[in-house]
mmCIF file of C-alpha atoms in Angstrom:
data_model
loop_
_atom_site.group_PDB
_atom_site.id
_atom_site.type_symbol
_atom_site.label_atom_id
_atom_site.label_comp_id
_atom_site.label_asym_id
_atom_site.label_seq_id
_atom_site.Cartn_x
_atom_site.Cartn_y
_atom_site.Cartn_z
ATOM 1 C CA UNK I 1 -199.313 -191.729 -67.480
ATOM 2 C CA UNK I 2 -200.104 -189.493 -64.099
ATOM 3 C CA UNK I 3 -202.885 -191.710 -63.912
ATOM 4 C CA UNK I 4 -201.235 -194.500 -64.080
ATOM 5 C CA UNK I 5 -198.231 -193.747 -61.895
ATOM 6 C CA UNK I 6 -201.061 -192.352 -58.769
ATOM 7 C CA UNK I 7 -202.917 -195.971 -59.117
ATOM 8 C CA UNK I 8 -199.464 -197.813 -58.735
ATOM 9 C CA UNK I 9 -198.536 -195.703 -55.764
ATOM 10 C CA UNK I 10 -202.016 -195.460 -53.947
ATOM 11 C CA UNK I 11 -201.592 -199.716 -54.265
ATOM 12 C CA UNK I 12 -198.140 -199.439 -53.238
ATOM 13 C CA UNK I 13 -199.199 -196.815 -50.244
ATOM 14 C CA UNK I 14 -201.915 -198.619 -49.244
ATOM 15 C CA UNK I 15 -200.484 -202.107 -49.134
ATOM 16 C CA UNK I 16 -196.728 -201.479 -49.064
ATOM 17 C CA UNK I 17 -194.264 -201.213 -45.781
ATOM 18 C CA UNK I 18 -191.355 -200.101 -47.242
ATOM 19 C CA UNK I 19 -191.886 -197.234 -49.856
ATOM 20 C CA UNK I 20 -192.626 -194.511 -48.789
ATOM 21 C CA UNK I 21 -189.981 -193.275 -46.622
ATOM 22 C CA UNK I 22 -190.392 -191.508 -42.388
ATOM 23 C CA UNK I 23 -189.079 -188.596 -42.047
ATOM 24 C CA UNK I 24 -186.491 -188.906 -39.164
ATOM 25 C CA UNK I 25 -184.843 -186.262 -36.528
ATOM 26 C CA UNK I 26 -180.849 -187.508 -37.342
ATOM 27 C CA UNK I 27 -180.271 -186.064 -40.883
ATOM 28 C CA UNK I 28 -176.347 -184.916 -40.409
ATOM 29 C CA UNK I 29 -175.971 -181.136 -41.187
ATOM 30 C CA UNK I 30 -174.168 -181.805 -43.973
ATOM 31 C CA UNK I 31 -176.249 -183.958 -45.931
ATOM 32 C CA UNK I 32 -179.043 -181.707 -44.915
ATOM 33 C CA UNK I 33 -177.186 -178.702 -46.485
ATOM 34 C CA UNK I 34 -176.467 -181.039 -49.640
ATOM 35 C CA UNK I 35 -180.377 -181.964 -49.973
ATOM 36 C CA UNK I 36 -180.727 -177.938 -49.854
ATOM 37 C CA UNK I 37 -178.626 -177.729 -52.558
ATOM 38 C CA UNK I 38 -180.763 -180.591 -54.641
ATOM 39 C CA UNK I 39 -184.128 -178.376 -53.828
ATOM 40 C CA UNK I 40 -182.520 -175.703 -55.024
ATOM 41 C CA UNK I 41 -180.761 -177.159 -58.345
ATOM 42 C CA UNK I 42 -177.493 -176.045 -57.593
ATOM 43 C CA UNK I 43 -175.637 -179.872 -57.333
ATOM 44 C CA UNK I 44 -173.929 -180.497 -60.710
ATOM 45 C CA UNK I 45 -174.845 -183.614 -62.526
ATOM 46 C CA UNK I 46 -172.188 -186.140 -61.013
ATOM 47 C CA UNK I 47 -172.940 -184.963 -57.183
ATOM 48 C CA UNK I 48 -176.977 -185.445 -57.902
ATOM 49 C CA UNK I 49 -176.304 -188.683 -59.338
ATOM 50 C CA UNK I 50 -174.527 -189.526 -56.211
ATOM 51 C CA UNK I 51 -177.206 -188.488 -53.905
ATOM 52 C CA UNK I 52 -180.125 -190.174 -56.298
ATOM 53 C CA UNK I 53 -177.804 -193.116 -55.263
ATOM 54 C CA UNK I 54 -177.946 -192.708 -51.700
ATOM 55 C CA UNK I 55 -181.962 -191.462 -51.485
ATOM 56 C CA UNK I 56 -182.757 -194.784 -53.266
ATOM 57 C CA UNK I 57 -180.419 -196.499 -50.389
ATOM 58 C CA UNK I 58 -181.671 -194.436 -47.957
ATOM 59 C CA UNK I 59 -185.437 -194.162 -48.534
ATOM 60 C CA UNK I 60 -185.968 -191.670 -45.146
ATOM 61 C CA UNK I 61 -184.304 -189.400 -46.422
ATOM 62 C CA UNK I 62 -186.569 -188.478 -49.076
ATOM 63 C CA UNK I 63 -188.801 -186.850 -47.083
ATOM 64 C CA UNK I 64 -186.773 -184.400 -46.031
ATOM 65 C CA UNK I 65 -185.719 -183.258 -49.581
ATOM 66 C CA UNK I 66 -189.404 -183.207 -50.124
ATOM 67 C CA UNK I 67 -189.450 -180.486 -47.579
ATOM 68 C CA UNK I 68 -186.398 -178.552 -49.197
ATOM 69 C CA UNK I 69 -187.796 -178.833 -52.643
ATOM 70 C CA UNK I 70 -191.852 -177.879 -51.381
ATOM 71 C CA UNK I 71 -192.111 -174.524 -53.531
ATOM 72 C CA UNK I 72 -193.521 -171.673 -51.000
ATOM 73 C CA UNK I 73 -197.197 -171.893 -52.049
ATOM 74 C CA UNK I 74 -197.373 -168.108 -52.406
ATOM 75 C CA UNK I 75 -194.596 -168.210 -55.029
ATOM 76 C CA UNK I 76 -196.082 -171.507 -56.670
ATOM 77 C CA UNK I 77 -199.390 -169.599 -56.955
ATOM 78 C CA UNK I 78 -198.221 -166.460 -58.347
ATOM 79 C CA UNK I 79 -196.214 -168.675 -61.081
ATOM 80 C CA UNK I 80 -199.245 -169.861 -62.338
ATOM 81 C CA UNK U 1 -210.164 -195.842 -65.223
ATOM 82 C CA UNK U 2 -213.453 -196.232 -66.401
ATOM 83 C CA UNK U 3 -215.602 -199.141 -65.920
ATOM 84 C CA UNK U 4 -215.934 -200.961 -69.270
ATOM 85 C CA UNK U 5 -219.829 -201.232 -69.119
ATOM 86 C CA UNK U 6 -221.678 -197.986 -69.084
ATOM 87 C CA UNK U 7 -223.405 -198.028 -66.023
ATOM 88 C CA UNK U 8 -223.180 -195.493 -63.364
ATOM 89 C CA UNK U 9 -221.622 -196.189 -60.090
ATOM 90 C CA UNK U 10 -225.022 -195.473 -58.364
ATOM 91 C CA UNK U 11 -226.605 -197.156 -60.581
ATOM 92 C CA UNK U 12 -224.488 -200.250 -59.424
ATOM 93 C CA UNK U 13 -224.678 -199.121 -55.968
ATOM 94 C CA UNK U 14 -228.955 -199.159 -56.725
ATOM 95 C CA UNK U 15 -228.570 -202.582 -58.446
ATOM 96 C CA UNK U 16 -226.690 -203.888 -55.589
ATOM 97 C CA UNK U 17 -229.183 -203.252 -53.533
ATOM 98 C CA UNK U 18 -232.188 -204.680 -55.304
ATOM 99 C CA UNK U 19 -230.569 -207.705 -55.480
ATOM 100 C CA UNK U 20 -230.046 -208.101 -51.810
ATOM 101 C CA UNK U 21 -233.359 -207.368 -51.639
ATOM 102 C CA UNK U 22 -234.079 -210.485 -53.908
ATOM 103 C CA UNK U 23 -235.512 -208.532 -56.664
ATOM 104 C CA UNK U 24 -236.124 -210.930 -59.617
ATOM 105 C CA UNK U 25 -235.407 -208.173 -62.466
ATOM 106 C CA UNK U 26 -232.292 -207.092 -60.538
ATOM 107 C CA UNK U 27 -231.122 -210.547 -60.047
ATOM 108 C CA UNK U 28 -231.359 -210.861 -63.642
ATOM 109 C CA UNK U 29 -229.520 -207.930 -64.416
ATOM 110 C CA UNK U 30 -226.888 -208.723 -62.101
ATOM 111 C CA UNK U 31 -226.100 -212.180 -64.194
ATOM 112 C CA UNK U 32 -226.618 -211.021 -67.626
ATOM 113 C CA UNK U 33 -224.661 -207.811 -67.795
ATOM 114 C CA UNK U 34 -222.161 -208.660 -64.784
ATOM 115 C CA UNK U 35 -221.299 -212.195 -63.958
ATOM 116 C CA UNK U 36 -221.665 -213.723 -67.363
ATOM 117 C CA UNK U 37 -219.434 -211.211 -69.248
ATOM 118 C CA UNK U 38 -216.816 -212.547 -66.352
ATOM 119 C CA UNK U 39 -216.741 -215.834 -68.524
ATOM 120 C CA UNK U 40 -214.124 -214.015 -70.800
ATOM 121 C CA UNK U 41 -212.613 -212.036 -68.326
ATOM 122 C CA UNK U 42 -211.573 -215.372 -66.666
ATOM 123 C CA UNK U 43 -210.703 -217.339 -69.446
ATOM 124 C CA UNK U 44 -208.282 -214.542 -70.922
ATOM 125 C CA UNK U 45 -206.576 -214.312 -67.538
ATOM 126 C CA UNK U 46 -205.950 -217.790 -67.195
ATOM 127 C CA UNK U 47 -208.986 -219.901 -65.985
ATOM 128 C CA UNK U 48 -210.208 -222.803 -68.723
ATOM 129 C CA UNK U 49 -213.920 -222.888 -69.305
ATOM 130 C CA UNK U 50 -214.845 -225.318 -66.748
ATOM 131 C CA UNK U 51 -212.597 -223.332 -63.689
ATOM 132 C CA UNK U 52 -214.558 -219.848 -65.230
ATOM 133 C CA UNK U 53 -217.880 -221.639 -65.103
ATOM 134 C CA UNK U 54 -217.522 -222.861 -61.299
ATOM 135 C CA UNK U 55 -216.072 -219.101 -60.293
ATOM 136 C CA UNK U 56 -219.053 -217.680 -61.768
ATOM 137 C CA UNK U 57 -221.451 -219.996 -60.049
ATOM 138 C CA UNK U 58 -219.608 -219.417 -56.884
ATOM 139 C CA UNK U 59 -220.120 -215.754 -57.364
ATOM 140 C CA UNK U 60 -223.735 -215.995 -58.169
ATOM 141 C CA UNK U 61 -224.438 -218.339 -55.394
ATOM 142 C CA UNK U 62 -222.779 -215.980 -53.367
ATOM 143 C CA UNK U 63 -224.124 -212.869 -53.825
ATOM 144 C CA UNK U 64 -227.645 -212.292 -52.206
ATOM 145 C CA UNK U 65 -227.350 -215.550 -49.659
ATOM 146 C CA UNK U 66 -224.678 -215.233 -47.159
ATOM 147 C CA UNK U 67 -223.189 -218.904 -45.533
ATOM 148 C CA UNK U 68 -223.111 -219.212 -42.023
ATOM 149 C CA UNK U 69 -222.279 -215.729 -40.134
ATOM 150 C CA UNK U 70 -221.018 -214.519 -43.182
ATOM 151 C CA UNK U 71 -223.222 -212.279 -44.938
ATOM 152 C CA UNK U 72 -223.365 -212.441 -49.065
ATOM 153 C CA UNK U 73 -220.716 -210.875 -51.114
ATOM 154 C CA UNK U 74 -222.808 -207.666 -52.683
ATOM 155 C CA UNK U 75 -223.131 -206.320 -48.996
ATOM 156 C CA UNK U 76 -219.356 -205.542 -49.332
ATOM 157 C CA UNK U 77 -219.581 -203.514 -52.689
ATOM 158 C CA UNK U 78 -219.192 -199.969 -51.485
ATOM 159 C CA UNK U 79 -219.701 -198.573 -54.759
ATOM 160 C CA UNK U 80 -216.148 -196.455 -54.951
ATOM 161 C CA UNK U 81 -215.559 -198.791 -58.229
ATOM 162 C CA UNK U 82 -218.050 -200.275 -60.872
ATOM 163 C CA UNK U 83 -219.809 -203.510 -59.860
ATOM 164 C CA UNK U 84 -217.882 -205.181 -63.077
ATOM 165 C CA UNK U 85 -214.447 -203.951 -61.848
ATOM 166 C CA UNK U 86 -214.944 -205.247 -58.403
ATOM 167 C CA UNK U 87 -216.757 -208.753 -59.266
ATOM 168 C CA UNK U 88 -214.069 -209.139 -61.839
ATOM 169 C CA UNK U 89 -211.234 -208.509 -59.181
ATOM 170 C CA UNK U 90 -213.524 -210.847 -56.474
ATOM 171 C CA UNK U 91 -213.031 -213.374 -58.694
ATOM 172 C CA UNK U 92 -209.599 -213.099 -60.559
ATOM 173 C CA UNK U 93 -208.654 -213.346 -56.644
ATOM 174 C CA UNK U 94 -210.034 -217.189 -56.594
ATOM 175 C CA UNK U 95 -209.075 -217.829 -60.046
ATOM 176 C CA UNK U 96 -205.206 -217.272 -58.928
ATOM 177 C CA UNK U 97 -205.947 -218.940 -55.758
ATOM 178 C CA UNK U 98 -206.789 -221.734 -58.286
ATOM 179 C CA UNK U 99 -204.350 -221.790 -60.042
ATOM 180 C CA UNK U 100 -201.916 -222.496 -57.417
ATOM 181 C CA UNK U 101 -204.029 -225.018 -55.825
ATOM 182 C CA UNK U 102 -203.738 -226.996 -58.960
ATOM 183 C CA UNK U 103 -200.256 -226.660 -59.148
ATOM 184 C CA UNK U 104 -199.201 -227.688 -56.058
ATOM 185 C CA UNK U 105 -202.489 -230.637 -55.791
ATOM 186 C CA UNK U 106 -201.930 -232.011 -59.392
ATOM 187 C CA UNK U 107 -203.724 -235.067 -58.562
ATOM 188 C CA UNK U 108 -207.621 -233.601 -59.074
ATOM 189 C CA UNK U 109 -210.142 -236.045 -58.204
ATOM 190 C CA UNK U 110 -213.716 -236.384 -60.319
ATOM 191 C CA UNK U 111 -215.959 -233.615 -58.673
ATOM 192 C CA UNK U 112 -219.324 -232.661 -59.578
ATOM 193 C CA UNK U 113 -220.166 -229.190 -60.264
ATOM 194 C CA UNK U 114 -222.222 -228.796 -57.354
ATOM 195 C CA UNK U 115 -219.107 -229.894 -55.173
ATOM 196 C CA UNK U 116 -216.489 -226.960 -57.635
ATOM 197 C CA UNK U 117 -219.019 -224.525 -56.783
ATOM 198 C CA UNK U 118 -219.141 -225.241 -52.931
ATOM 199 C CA UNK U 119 -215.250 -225.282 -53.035
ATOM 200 C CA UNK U 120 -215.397 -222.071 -54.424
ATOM 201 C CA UNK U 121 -217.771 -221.075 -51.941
ATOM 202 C CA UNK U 122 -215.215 -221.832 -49.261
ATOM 203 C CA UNK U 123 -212.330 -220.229 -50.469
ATOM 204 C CA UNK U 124 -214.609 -217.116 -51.464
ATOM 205 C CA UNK U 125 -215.274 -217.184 -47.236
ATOM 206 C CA UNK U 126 -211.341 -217.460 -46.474
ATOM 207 C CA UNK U 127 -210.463 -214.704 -49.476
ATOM 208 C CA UNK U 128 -213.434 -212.471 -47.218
ATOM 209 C CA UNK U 129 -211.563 -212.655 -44.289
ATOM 210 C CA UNK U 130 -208.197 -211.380 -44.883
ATOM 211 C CA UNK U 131 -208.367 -210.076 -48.330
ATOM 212 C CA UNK U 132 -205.116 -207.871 -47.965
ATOM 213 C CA UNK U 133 -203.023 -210.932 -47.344
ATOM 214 C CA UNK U 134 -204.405 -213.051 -50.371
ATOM 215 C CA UNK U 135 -202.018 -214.956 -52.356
ATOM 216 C CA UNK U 136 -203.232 -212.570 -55.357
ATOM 217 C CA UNK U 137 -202.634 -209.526 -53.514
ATOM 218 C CA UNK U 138 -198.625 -210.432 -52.522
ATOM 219 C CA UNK U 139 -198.402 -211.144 -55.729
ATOM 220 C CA UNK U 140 -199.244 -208.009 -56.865
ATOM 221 C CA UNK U 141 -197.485 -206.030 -54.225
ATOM 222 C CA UNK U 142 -194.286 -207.888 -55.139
ATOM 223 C CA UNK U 143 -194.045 -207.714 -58.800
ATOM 224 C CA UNK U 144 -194.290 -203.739 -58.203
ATOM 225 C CA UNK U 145 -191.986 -203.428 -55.665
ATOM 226 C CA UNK U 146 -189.473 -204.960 -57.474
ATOM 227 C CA UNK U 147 -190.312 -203.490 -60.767
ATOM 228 C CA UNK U 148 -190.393 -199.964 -58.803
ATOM 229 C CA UNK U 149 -186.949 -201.291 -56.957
ATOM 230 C CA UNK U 150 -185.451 -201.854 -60.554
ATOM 231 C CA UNK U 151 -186.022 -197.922 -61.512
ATOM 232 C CA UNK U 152 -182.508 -196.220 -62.314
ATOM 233 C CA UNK U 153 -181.633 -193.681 -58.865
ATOM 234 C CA UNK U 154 -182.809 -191.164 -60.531
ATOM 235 C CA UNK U 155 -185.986 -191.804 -61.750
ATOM 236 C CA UNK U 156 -186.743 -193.350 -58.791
ATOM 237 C CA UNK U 157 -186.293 -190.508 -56.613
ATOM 238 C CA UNK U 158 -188.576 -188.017 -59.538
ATOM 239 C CA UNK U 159 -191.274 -190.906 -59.006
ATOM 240 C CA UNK U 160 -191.307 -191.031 -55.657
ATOM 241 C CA UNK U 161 -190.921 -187.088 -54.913
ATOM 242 C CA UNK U 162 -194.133 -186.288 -57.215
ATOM 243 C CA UNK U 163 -196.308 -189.036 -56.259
ATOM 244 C CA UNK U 164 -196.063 -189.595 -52.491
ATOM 245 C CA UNK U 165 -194.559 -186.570 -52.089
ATOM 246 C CA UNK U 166 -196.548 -184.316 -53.426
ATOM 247 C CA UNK U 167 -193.523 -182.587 -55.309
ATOM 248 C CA UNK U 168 -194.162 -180.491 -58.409
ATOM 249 C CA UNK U 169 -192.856 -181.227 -61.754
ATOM 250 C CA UNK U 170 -192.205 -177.907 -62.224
ATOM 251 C CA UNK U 171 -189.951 -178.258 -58.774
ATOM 252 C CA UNK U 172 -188.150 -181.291 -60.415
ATOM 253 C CA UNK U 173 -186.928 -179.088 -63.635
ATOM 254 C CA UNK U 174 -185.526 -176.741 -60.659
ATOM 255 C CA UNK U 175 -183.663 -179.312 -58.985
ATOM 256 C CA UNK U 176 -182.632 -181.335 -61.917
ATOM 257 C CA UNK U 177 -182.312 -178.338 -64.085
ATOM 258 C CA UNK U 178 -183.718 -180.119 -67.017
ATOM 259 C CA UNK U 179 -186.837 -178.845 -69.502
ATOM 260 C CA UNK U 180 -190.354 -180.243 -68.296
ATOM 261 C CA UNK U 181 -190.534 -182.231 -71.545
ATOM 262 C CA UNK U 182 -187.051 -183.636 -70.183
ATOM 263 C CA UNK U 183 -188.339 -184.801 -67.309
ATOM 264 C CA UNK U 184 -191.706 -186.063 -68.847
ATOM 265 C CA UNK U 185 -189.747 -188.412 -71.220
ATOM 266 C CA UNK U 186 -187.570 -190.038 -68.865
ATOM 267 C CA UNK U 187 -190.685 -190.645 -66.582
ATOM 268 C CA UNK U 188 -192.830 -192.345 -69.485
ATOM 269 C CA UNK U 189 -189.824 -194.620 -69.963
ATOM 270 C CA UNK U 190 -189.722 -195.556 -66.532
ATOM 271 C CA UNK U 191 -193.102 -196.126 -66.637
ATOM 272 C CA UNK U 192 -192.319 -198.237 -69.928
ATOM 273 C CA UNK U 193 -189.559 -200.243 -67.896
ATOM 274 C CA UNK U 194 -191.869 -200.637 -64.462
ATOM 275 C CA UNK U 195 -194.720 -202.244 -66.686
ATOM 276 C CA UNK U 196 -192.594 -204.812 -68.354
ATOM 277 C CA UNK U 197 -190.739 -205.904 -65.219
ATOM 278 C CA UNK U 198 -193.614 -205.740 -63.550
ATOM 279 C CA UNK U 199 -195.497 -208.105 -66.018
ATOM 280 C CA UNK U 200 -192.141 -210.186 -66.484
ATOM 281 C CA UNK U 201 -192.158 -210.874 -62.668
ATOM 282 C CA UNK U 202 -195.574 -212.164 -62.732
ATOM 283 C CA UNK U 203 -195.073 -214.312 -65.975
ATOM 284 C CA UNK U 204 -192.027 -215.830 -64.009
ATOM 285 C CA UNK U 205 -193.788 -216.280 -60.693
ATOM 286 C CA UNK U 206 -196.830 -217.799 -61.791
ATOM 287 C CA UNK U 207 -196.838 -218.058 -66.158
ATOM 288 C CA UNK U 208 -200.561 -219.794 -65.581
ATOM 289 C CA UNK U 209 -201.988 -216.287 -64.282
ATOM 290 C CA UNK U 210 -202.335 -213.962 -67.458
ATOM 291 C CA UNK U 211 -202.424 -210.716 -66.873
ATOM 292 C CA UNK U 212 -202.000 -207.685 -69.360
ATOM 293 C CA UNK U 213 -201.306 -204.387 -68.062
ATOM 294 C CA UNK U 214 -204.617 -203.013 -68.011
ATOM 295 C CA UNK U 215 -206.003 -206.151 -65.698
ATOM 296 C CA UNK U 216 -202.955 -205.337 -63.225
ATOM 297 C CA UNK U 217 -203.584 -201.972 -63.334
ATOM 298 C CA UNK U 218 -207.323 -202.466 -62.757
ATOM 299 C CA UNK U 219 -206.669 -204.948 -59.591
ATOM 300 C CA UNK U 220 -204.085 -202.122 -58.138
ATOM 301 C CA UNK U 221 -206.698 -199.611 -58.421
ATOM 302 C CA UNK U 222 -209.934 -201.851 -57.290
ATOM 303 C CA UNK U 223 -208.229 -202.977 -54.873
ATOM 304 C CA UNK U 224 -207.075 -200.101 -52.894
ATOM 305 C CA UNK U 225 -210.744 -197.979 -53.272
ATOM 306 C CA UNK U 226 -213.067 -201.584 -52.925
ATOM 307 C CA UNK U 227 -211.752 -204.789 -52.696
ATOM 308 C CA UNK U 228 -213.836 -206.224 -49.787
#
């Protein structure tokens, strides 16, 4: 399935304009501080569900919960 | 995904070569174990035997002579895919191409084969120079976008954070707080879902192309490492 899903998204990367989101500069602070929250698994249920919502509304966004959620690499490698 | 003949890629690569270098035993090779077995490859994805027949002799015209200023086809094999992937992509491009010709020409007039093949030959020049905007390719590109646009929010988001992201799926149990078998089920249902709209959207856009998963998933991936 991993396979799978990196073919459909190298196709979609390399031939797509719209998936995968920019990062951009005018987050407002308090979505910012609500993505935080999503990295760090503290939203419950309904409020993720919400901002799932939104991320798939608001594709350039994602990036910057991609930063949030990024483990630290030193405490990703001393989890393994 | 592997190539279904078992032949090494530089083995292909080597191949390639020998034929551009007009080797008789490589030339042989090249129709025997690579443009013939294209006959079924064709047929099953929507081409009758006569349409399969000219793309083949197309191909094989193709290959080692270029037309014009264009040089032949096996100079743009790169060798990042097998030879049988990539001359069975080459052509299912001009088999959809085609297909829509005959849709929208219905009226075909009585052609020899010498005058299918050149045909082919000319629309295997115009599919050479803008291969990323072939009718194929939109295709493609638009039956996943809208079977990855059909994904529940949340799904969509897990796809999208661990595969152009980069995201761990150990970071997604964090931030959704679910087990990793949790979050491995829902994705393999998604992936469930995005195959059969994606397949559904094709069937509806064009029901003479057929196309299983594995041949989509085959063009996606030939496509972005080799096609042309």
């Amino acid at each position: 399935m991993n396979e799978t899903f990196q073919i459909l998204a190298g196709f979609l990367d390399k031939f797509s304009d719209d998936v995968v989101g920019h990062a951009r500069e005018d987050i407002p602070a308090d979505l910012r501080a609500r993505l935080r929250d999503f990295a760090q698994g503290t939203l419950d249920d309904a409020e993720r569900a919400r901002l799932c919502l939104s991320m798939k509304e608001n594709p350039q966004w994602i990036p910057a919960l991609a930063m949030e959620a990024r483990t630290p690499r030193g405490e990703r490698d001393a989890a393994r | 995904m592997e190539p279904r003949l078992n032949t090494s890629r530089s083995e292909d690569r080597q191949l390639a070569e020998a034929c551009l270098a007009q080797d008789p035993v490589a030339l042989e090779e090249l129709r025997r174990l690579h443009l013939s077995p294209l006959r079924g490859i064709l047929t099953n994805r929507g081409a009758n035997v006569t349409e399969a027949e000219d793309l083949i002799g197309g191909l094989w015209a193709d290959c080692t002579v270029g037309r014009g200023e264009r040089g032949p086809l096996l100079e743009k094999f790169n060798g990042k895919c097998s030879l049988h992937n990539w001359l069975a992509t080459v052509a299912t491009h001009l088999l959809y191409d085609q297909l829509r010709r005959k849709k929208f020409h219905a009226e075909i007039t009585p052609r020899s084969p010498e005058e299918r093949v050149e045909e082919v030959l000319e629309r295997l020049g115009a599919l050479m120079e803008n291969p990323s905007d072939s009718d194929l390719t939109r295709l493609l590109l638009a039956s996943l976008e809208q079977a990855f646009g059909g994904c529940p929010p949340e799904e969509h988001l897990m796809i999208r954070l661990l595969y152009f992201h980069g995201i761990s799926q150990r970071d997604l149990c964090r931030m959704w707080r679910w087990s990793e078998p949790k979050i491995s089920r829902r994705l393999k249902a998604t992936m469930e879902e995005i195959k059969q709209n994606t397949l559904s959207h094709i069937a509806q856009a064009d029901p003479d192309l057929k196309l299983q998963w594995e041949d989509f998933e085959e063009l996606c991936h030939t496509q972005q490492l080799a096609f042309l």
